[in-house]
Short mmCIF file of N, CA and C in Angstrom, two decimals:
data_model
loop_
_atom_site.label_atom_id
_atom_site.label_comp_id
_atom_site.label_asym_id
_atom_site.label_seq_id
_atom_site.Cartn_x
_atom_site.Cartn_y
_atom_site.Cartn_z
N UNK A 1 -8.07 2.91 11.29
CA UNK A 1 -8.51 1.69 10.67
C UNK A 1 -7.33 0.83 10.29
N UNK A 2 -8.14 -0.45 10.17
CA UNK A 2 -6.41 -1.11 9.88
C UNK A 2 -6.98 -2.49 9.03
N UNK A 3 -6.35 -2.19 8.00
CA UNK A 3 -6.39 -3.41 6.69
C UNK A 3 -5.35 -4.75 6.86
N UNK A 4 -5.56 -5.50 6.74
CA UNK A 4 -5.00 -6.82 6.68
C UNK A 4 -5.11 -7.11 5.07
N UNK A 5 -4.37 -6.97 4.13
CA UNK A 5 -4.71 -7.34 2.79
C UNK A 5 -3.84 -8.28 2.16
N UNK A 6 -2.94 -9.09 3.10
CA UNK A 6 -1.66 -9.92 2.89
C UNK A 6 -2.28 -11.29 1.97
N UNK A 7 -1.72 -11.52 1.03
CA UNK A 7 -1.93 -13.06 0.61
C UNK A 7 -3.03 -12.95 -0.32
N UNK A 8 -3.55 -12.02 -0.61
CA UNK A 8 -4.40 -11.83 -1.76
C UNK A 8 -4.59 -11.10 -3.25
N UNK A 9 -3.20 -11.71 -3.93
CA UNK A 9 -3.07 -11.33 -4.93
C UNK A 9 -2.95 -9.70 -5.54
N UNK A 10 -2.92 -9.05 -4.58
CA UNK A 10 -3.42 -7.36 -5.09
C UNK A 10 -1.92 -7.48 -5.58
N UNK A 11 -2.16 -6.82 -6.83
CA UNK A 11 -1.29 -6.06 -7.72
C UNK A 11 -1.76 -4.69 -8.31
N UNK A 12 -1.26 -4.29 -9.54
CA UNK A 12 -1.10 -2.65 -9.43
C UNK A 12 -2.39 -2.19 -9.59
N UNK A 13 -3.53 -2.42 -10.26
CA UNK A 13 -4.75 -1.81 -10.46
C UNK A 13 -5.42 -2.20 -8.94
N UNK A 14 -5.10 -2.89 -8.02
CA UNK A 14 -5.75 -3.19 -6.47
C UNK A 14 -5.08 -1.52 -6.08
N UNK A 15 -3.78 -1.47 -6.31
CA UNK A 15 -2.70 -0.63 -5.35
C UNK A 15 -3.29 0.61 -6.12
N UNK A 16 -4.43 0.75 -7.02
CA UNK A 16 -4.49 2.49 -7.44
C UNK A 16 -5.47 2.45 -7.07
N UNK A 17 -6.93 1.55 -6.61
CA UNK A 17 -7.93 1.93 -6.31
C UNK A 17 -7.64 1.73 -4.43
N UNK A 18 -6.22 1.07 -3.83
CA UNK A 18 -6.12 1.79 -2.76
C UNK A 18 -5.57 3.29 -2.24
N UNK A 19 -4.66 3.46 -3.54
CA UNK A 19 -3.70 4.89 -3.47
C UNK A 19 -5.27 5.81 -3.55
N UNK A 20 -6.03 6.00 -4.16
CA UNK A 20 -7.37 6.86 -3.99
C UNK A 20 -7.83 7.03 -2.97
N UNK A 21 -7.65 5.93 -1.78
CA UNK A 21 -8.24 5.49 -0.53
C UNK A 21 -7.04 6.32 0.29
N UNK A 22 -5.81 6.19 0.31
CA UNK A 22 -5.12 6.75 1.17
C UNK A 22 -4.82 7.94 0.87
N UNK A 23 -4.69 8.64 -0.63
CA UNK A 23 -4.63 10.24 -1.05
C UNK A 23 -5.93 10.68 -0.15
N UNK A 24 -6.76 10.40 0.24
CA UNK A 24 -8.27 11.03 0.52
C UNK A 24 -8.19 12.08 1.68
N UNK A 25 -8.22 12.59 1.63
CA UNK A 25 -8.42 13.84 3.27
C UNK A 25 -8.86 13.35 4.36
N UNK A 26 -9.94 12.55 3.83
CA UNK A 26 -10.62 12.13 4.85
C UNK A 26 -10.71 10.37 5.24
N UNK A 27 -9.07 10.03 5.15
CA UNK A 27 -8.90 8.62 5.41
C UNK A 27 -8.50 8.12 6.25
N UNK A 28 -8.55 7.52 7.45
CA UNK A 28 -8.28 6.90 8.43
C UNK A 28 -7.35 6.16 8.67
N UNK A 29 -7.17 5.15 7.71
CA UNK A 29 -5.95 4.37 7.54
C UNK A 29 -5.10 4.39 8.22
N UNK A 30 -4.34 3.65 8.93
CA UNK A 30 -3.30 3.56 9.83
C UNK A 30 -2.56 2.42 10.14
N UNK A 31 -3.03 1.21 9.52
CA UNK A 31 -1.97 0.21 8.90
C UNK A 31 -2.80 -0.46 8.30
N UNK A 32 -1.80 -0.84 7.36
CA UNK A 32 -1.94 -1.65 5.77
C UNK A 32 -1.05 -2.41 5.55
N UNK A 33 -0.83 -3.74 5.27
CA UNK A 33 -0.46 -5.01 5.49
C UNK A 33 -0.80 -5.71 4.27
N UNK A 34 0.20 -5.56 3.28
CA UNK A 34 -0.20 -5.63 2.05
C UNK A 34 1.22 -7.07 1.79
N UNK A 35 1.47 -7.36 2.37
CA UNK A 35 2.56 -8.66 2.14
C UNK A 35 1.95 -9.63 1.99
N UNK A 36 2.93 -10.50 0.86
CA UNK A 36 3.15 -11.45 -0.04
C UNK A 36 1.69 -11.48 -1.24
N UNK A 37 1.86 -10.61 -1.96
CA UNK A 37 0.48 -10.49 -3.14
C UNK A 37 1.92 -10.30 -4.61
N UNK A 38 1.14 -9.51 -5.40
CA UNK A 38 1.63 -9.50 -6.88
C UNK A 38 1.65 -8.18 -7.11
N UNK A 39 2.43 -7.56 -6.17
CA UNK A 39 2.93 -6.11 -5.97
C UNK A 39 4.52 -5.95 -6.65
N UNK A 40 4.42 -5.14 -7.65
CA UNK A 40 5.80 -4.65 -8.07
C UNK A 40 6.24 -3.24 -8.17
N UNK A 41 7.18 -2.86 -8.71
CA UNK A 41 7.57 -1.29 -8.48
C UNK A 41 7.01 -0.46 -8.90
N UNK A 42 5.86 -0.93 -10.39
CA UNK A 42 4.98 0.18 -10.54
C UNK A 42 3.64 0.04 -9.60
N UNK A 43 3.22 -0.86 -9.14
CA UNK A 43 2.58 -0.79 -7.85
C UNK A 43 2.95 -0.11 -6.50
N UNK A 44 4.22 0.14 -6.54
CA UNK A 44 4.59 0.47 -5.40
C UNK A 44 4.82 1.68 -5.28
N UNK A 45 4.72 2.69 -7.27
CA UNK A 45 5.45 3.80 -7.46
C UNK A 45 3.40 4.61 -7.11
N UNK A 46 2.42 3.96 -7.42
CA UNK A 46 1.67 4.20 -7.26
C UNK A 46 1.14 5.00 -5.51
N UNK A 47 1.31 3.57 -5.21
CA UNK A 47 1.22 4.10 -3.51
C UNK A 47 2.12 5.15 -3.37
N UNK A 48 2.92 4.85 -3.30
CA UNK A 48 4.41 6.69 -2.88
C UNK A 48 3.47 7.44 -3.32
N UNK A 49 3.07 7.71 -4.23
CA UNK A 49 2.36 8.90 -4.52
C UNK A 49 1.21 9.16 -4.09
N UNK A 50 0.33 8.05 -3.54
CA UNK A 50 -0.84 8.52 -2.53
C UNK A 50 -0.42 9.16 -1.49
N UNK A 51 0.70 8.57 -1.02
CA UNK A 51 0.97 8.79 0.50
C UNK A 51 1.97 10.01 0.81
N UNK A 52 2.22 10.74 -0.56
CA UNK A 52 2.98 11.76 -0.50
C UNK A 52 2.33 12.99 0.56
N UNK A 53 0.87 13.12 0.86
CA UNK A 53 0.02 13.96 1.88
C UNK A 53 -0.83 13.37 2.75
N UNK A 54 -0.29 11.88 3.08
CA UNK A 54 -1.29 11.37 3.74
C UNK A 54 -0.74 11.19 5.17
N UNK A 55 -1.70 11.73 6.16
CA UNK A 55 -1.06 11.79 7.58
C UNK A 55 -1.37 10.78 8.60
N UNK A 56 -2.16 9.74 7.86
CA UNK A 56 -2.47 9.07 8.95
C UNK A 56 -2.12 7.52 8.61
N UNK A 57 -1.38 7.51 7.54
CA UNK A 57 -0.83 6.22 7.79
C UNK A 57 0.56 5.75 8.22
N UNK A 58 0.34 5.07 9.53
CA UNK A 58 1.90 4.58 10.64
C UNK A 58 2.66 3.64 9.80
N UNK A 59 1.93 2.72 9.54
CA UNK A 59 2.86 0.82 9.28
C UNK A 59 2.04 0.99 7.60
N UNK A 60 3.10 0.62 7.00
CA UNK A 60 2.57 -0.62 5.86
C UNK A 60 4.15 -1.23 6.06
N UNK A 61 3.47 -2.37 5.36
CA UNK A 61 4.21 -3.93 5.29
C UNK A 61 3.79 -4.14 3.72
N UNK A 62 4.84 -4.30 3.23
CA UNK A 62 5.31 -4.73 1.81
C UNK A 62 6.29 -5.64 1.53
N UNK A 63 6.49 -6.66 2.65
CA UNK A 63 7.51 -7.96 2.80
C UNK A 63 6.76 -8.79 1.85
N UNK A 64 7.66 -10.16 1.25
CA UNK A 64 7.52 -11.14 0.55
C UNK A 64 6.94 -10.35 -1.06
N UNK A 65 6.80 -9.41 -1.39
CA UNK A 65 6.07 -9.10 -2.89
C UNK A 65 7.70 -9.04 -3.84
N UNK A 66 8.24 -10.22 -4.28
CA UNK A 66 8.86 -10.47 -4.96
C UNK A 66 9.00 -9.73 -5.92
N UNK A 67 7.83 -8.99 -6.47
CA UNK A 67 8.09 -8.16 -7.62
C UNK A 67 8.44 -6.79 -7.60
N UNK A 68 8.97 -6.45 -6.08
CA UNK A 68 9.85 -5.14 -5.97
C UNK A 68 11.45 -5.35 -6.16
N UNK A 69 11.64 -4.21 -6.67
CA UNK A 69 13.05 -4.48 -6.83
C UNK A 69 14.00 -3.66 -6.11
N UNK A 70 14.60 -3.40 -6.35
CA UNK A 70 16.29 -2.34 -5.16
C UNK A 70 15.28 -0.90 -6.13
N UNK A 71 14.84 -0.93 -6.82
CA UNK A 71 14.08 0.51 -7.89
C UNK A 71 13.21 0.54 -6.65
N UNK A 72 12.19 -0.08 -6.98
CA UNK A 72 11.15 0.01 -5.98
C UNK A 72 11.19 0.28 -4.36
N UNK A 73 12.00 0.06 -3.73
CA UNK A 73 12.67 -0.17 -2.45
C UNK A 73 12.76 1.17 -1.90
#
């Protein structure tokens, strides 16, 4: 499956009810395209941790979210 979620504001409470979506066993996911929204490093510390067992996601894109930092990175 493949999400296009660029340009729509998701910030950190978007990025934990997606980290639920990509922790899942049974998730498909395989790119996520989450550039230029209101994503910062605790948004971003969120996802890492979904995706710490998740095997099926190839690409995410996290370009233009200004609110990561060299931490987040």
């Amino acid at each position: 499956r493949v999400f296009h979620l660029a340009n729509t504001g998701i910030g950190k409470s978007a990025c934990a009810s997606l980290a639920r979506l990509l922790s899942s066993p049974h998730s498909k996911v395989c790119y996520l395209s989450l550039r230029n929204n209101s994503i910062d490093d605790d948004a971003v510390s969120v996802l890492v941790e979904a995706l710490a067992n998740n095997t099926t996601l190839m690409t995410l894109t996290l370009r233009g979210n200004s609110g990561i930092s060299e931490v987040g990175w």
